[in-house]
Amino acid sequence: MEQEKRPLKTLERVISKAGLGSRTEARRWIHQRRVSVNGEMVENPDTWLDMERDVVLFDGKPLERRERIYILLYKPTGYITTYKDPEGRPTVYALLPDVDTFIAPVGRLDLDTSGLLVVTNDSALTERITNPDSHVPKTYLVKSSTLLSEEQLQQLRDGIMLSDGPTRPARVARLRDSGKYTHFEITLTEGRNRQVRRMVEALGAVVLKLVRVQIGALPIGGLPIGRWRYLTADEVAALRGDATPEQSLSPSD
Ligand code: URA
């Protein structure tokens, strides 16, 4: 008989996903005995919980459902997308409003990449958008260090062998050549680490400028660099729709 599948999660994950704080903070609170499970203090953050049965209290109170917050930030270069940086570099949190819940970026942008970042406490949406199987398209503007030929752009479209495997088909459009640089737009349906940079490096060039301009149906629009705004309900609904599995781009798109 097939074993019943129960929704299991670690205690640390449940606390941080409730929008109270980062995973590091969640671990600290658990060690400080501020969290109980079914009436017992639990000090091991890796304790498995059955989300349908176990009752978790934080400081004696149930984990309430927090108001969902969805922010669009135009990230400038020079900011990292993690909560804290051991090297002390500025993080995107310095640009975000002070909200009464823990919000986190949906996926990452490199220090030297600018552009559209969605920041939210809706961990279910984050997981759906960043899940490799949902293939949500992400569009970037790229300036390469050399002029790229049609054949090279076609290689980007067809897929390039990287150290972690071949890339999926991409949509690529040349925007303009200026002097010795090519400016192009690329839409990927996967989000591997430094993917655009590594694809361009595989062609023998380097990325001089990288800006993310769209995630799914959500364009960056006219937001000034370094500024944020709340997403509208329609934009959130559209992002949810984008995050349904089985999107694909054929090379001929
Ligand atoms: N691809 C990259 O190389 N860097 C990013 O920040 C995003 C996509």
PDB file of N, CA and C in Angstrom, residues 25-66:
ATOM      1  N   GLU A  25      17.836  33.810  12.533  1.00  0.00           N
ATOM      2  CA  GLU A  25      17.105  34.284  13.713  1.00  0.00           C
ATOM      3  C   GLU A  25      16.209  33.176  14.253  1.00  0.00           C
ATOM      4  N   ALA A  26      15.574  32.430  13.358  1.00  0.00           N
ATOM      5  CA  ALA A  26      14.688  31.337  13.796  1.00  0.00           C
ATOM      6  C   ALA A  26      15.470  30.344  14.650  1.00  0.00           C
ATOM      7  N   ARG A  27      16.683  29.996  14.210  1.00  0.00           N
ATOM      8  CA  ARG A  27      17.503  29.037  14.977  1.00  0.00           C
ATOM      9  C   ARG A  27      17.805  29.596  16.366  1.00  0.00           C
ATOM     10  N   ARG A  28      18.128  30.909  16.381  1.00  0.00           N
ATOM     11  CA  ARG A  28      18.477  31.511  17.666  1.00  0.00           C
ATOM     12  C   ARG A  28      17.277  31.464  18.616  1.00  0.00           C
ATOM     13  N   TRP A  29      16.102  31.821  18.107  1.00  0.00           N
ATOM     14  CA  TRP A  29      14.904  31.830  18.973  1.00  0.00           C
ATOM     15  C   TRP A  29      14.599  30.435  19.489  1.00  0.00           C
ATOM     16  N   ILE A  30      14.811  29.438  18.609  1.00  0.00           N
ATOM     17  CA  ILE A  30      14.525  28.059  19.042  1.00  0.00           C
ATOM     18  C   ILE A  30      15.491  27.682  20.166  1.00  0.00           C
ATOM     19  N   HIS A  31      16.785  28.014  19.980  1.00  0.00           N
ATOM     20  CA  HIS A  31      17.765  27.721  21.039  1.00  0.00           C
ATOM     21  C   HIS A  31      17.429  28.481  22.319  1.00  0.00           C
ATOM     22  N   GLN A  32      16.817  29.655  22.192  1.00  0.00           N
ATOM     23  CA  GLN A  32      16.457  30.454  23.372  1.00  0.00           C
ATOM     24  C   GLN A  32      15.170  29.951  24.031  1.00  0.00           C
ATOM     25  N   ARG A  33      14.646  28.829  23.544  1.00  0.00           N
ATOM     26  CA  ARG A  33      13.455  28.202  24.110  1.00  0.00           C
ATOM     27  C   ARG A  33      12.239  29.126  24.040  1.00  0.00           C
ATOM     28  N   ARG A  34      12.095  29.802  22.895  1.00  0.00           N
ATOM     29  CA  ARG A  34      10.919  30.655  22.716  1.00  0.00           C
ATOM     30  C   ARG A  34       9.844  29.943  21.888  1.00  0.00           C
ATOM     31  N   VAL A  35      10.159  28.702  21.499  1.00  0.00           N
ATOM     32  CA  VAL A  35       9.240  28.003  20.591  1.00  0.00           C
ATOM     33  C   VAL A  35       8.816  26.677  21.223  1.00  0.00           C
ATOM     34  N   SER A  36       7.511  26.442  21.222  1.00  0.00           N
ATOM     35  CA  SER A  36       7.044  25.140  21.724  1.00  0.00           C
ATOM     36  C   SER A  36       6.280  24.411  20.628  1.00  0.00           C
ATOM     37  N   VAL A  37       6.335  23.089  20.717  1.00  0.00           N
ATOM     38  CA  VAL A  37       5.588  22.243  19.781  1.00  0.00           C
ATOM     39  C   VAL A  37       4.723  21.314  20.618  1.00  0.00           C
ATOM     40  N   ASN A  38       3.430  21.388  20.418  1.00  0.00           N
ATOM     41  CA  ASN A  38       2.461  20.576  21.167  1.00  0.00           C
ATOM     42  C   ASN A  38       2.692  20.707  22.677  1.00  0.00           C
ATOM     43  N   GLY A  39       2.974  21.940  23.105  1.00  0.00           N
ATOM     44  CA  GLY A  39       3.109  22.212  24.536  1.00  0.00           C
ATOM     45  C   GLY A  39       4.484  21.959  25.121  1.00  0.00           C
ATOM     46  N   GLU A  40       5.406  21.409  24.317  1.00  0.00           N
ATOM     47  CA  GLU A  40       6.765  21.116  24.834  1.00  0.00           C
ATOM     48  C   GLU A  40       7.773  22.070  24.185  1.00  0.00           C
ATOM     49  N   MET A  41       8.698  22.608  24.991  1.00  0.00           N
ATOM     50  CA  MET A  41       9.775  23.420  24.408  1.00  0.00           C
ATOM     51  C   MET A  41      10.645  22.520  23.542  1.00  0.00           C
ATOM     52  N   VAL A  42      10.973  22.974  22.364  1.00  0.00           N
ATOM     53  CA  VAL A  42      11.826  22.183  21.470  1.00  0.00           C
ATOM     54  C   VAL A  42      13.059  23.011  21.150  1.00  0.00           C
ATOM     55  N   GLU A  43      14.231  22.439  21.371  1.00  0.00           N
ATOM     56  CA  GLU A  43      15.458  23.222  21.158  1.00  0.00           C
ATOM     57  C   GLU A  43      16.192  22.851  19.889  1.00  0.00           C
ATOM     58  N   ASN A  44      15.735  21.805  19.218  1.00  0.00           N
ATOM     59  CA  ASN A  44      16.426  21.394  17.992  1.00  0.00           C
ATOM     60  C   ASN A  44      15.720  21.996  16.777  1.00  0.00           C
ATOM     61  N   PRO A  45      16.372  22.942  16.074  1.00  0.00           N
ATOM     62  CA  PRO A  45      15.729  23.599  14.936  1.00  0.00           C
ATOM     63  C   PRO A  45      15.426  22.640  13.791  1.00  0.00           C
ATOM     64  N   ASP A  46      16.105  21.481  13.780  1.00  0.00           N
ATOM     65  CA  ASP A  46      15.898  20.523  12.687  1.00  0.00           C
ATOM     66  C   ASP A  46      14.809  19.496  12.993  1.00  0.00           C
ATOM     67  N   THR A  47      14.066  19.714  14.074  1.00  0.00           N
ATOM     68  CA  THR A  47      12.948  18.813  14.394  1.00  0.00           C
ATOM     69  C   THR A  47      11.929  18.835  13.256  1.00  0.00           C
ATOM     70  N   TRP A  48      11.486  17.648  12.842  1.00  0.00           N
ATOM     71  CA  TRP A  48      10.476  17.572  11.783  1.00  0.00           C
ATOM     72  C   TRP A  48       9.087  17.781  12.357  1.00  0.00           C
ATOM     73  N   LEU A  49       8.283  18.576  11.664  1.00  0.00           N
ATOM     74  CA  LEU A  49       6.914  18.827  12.111  1.00  0.00           C
ATOM     75  C   LEU A  49       5.931  18.330  11.068  1.00  0.00           C
ATOM     76  N   ASP A  50       4.822  17.856  11.559  1.00  0.00           N
ATOM     77  CA  ASP A  50       3.718  17.499  10.676  1.00  0.00           C
ATOM     78  C   ASP A  50       2.773  18.704  10.663  1.00  0.00           C
ATOM     79  N   MET A  51       2.729  19.392   9.538  1.00  0.00           N
ATOM     80  CA  MET A  51       2.013  20.663   9.494  1.00  0.00           C
ATOM     81  C   MET A  51       0.506  20.517   9.688  1.00  0.00           C
ATOM     82  N   GLU A  52       0.001  19.298   9.547  1.00  0.00           N
ATOM     83  CA  GLU A  52      -1.441  19.121   9.740  1.00  0.00           C
ATOM     84  C   GLU A  52      -1.788  18.861  11.197  1.00  0.00           C
ATOM     85  N   ARG A  53      -0.803  18.434  11.975  1.00  0.00           N
ATOM     86  CA  ARG A  53      -1.133  18.011  13.357  1.00  0.00           C
ATOM     87  C   ARG A  53      -0.451  18.835  14.425  1.00  0.00           C
ATOM     88  N   ASP A  54       0.812  19.225  14.186  1.00  0.00           N
ATOM     89  CA  ASP A  54       1.583  19.818  15.272  1.00  0.00           C
ATOM     90  C   ASP A  54       1.197  21.281  15.483  1.00  0.00           C
ATOM     91  N   VAL A  55       1.163  21.676  16.755  1.00  0.00           N
ATOM     92  CA  VAL A  55       0.800  23.057  17.097  1.00  0.00           C
ATOM     93  C   VAL A  55       2.056  23.775  17.592  1.00  0.00           C
ATOM     94  N   VAL A  56       2.419  24.830  16.883  1.00  0.00           N
ATOM     95  CA  VAL A  56       3.650  25.557  17.211  1.00  0.00           C
ATOM     96  C   VAL A  56       3.277  26.904  17.823  1.00  0.00           C
ATOM     97  N   LEU A  57       3.885  27.214  18.961  1.00  0.00           N
ATOM     98  CA  LEU A  57       3.675  28.528  19.579  1.00  0.00           C
ATOM     99  C   LEU A  57       5.003  29.262  19.643  1.00  0.00           C
ATOM    100  N   PHE A  58       4.970  30.551  19.381  1.00  0.00           N
ATOM    101  CA  PHE A  58       6.163  31.395  19.491  1.00  0.00           C
ATOM    102  C   PHE A  58       5.879  32.411  20.598  1.00  0.00           C
ATOM    103  N   ASP A  59       6.728  32.431  21.637  1.00  0.00           N
ATOM    104  CA  ASP A  59       6.463  33.260  22.816  1.00  0.00           C
ATOM    105  C   ASP A  59       5.047  33.014  23.335  1.00  0.00           C
ATOM    106  N   GLY A  60       4.616  31.753  23.263  1.00  0.00           N
ATOM    107  CA  GLY A  60       3.315  31.378  23.806  1.00  0.00           C
ATOM    108  C   GLY A  60       2.134  31.681  22.899  1.00  0.00           C
ATOM    109  N   LYS A  61       2.416  32.292  21.719  1.00  0.00           N
ATOM    110  CA  LYS A  61       1.292  32.651  20.835  1.00  0.00           C
ATOM    111  C   LYS A  61       1.357  31.849  19.541  1.00  0.00           C
ATOM    112  N   PRO A  62       0.185  31.496  18.994  1.00  0.00           N
ATOM    113  CA  PRO A  62       0.188  30.743  17.733  1.00  0.00           C
ATOM    114  C   PRO A  62       0.842  31.557  16.616  1.00  0.00           C
ATOM    115  N   LEU A  63       1.435  30.861  15.658  1.00  0.00           N
ATOM    116  CA  LEU A  63       2.014  31.556  14.509  1.00  0.00           C
ATOM    117  C   LEU A  63       0.852  32.077  13.666  1.00  0.00           C
ATOM    118  N   GLU A  64       0.603  33.367  13.769  1.00  0.00           N
ATOM    119  CA  GLU A  64      -0.546  33.903  13.035  1.00  0.00           C
ATOM    120  C   GLU A  64      -0.186  34.036  11.563  1.00  0.00           C
ATOM    121  N   ARG A  65      -1.188  34.114  10.765  1.00  0.00           N
ATOM    122  CA  ARG A  65      -0.947  34.371   9.342  1.00  0.00           C
ATOM    123  C   ARG A  65      -0.660  35.853   9.194  1.00  0.00           C
ATOM    124  N   ARG A  66       0.501  36.154   8.695  1.00  0.00           N
ATOM    125  CA  ARG A  66       0.876  37.556   8.530  1.00  0.00           C
ATOM    126  C   ARG A  66       0.259  38.116   7.254  1.00  0.00           C
TER     127      ARG A  66
END
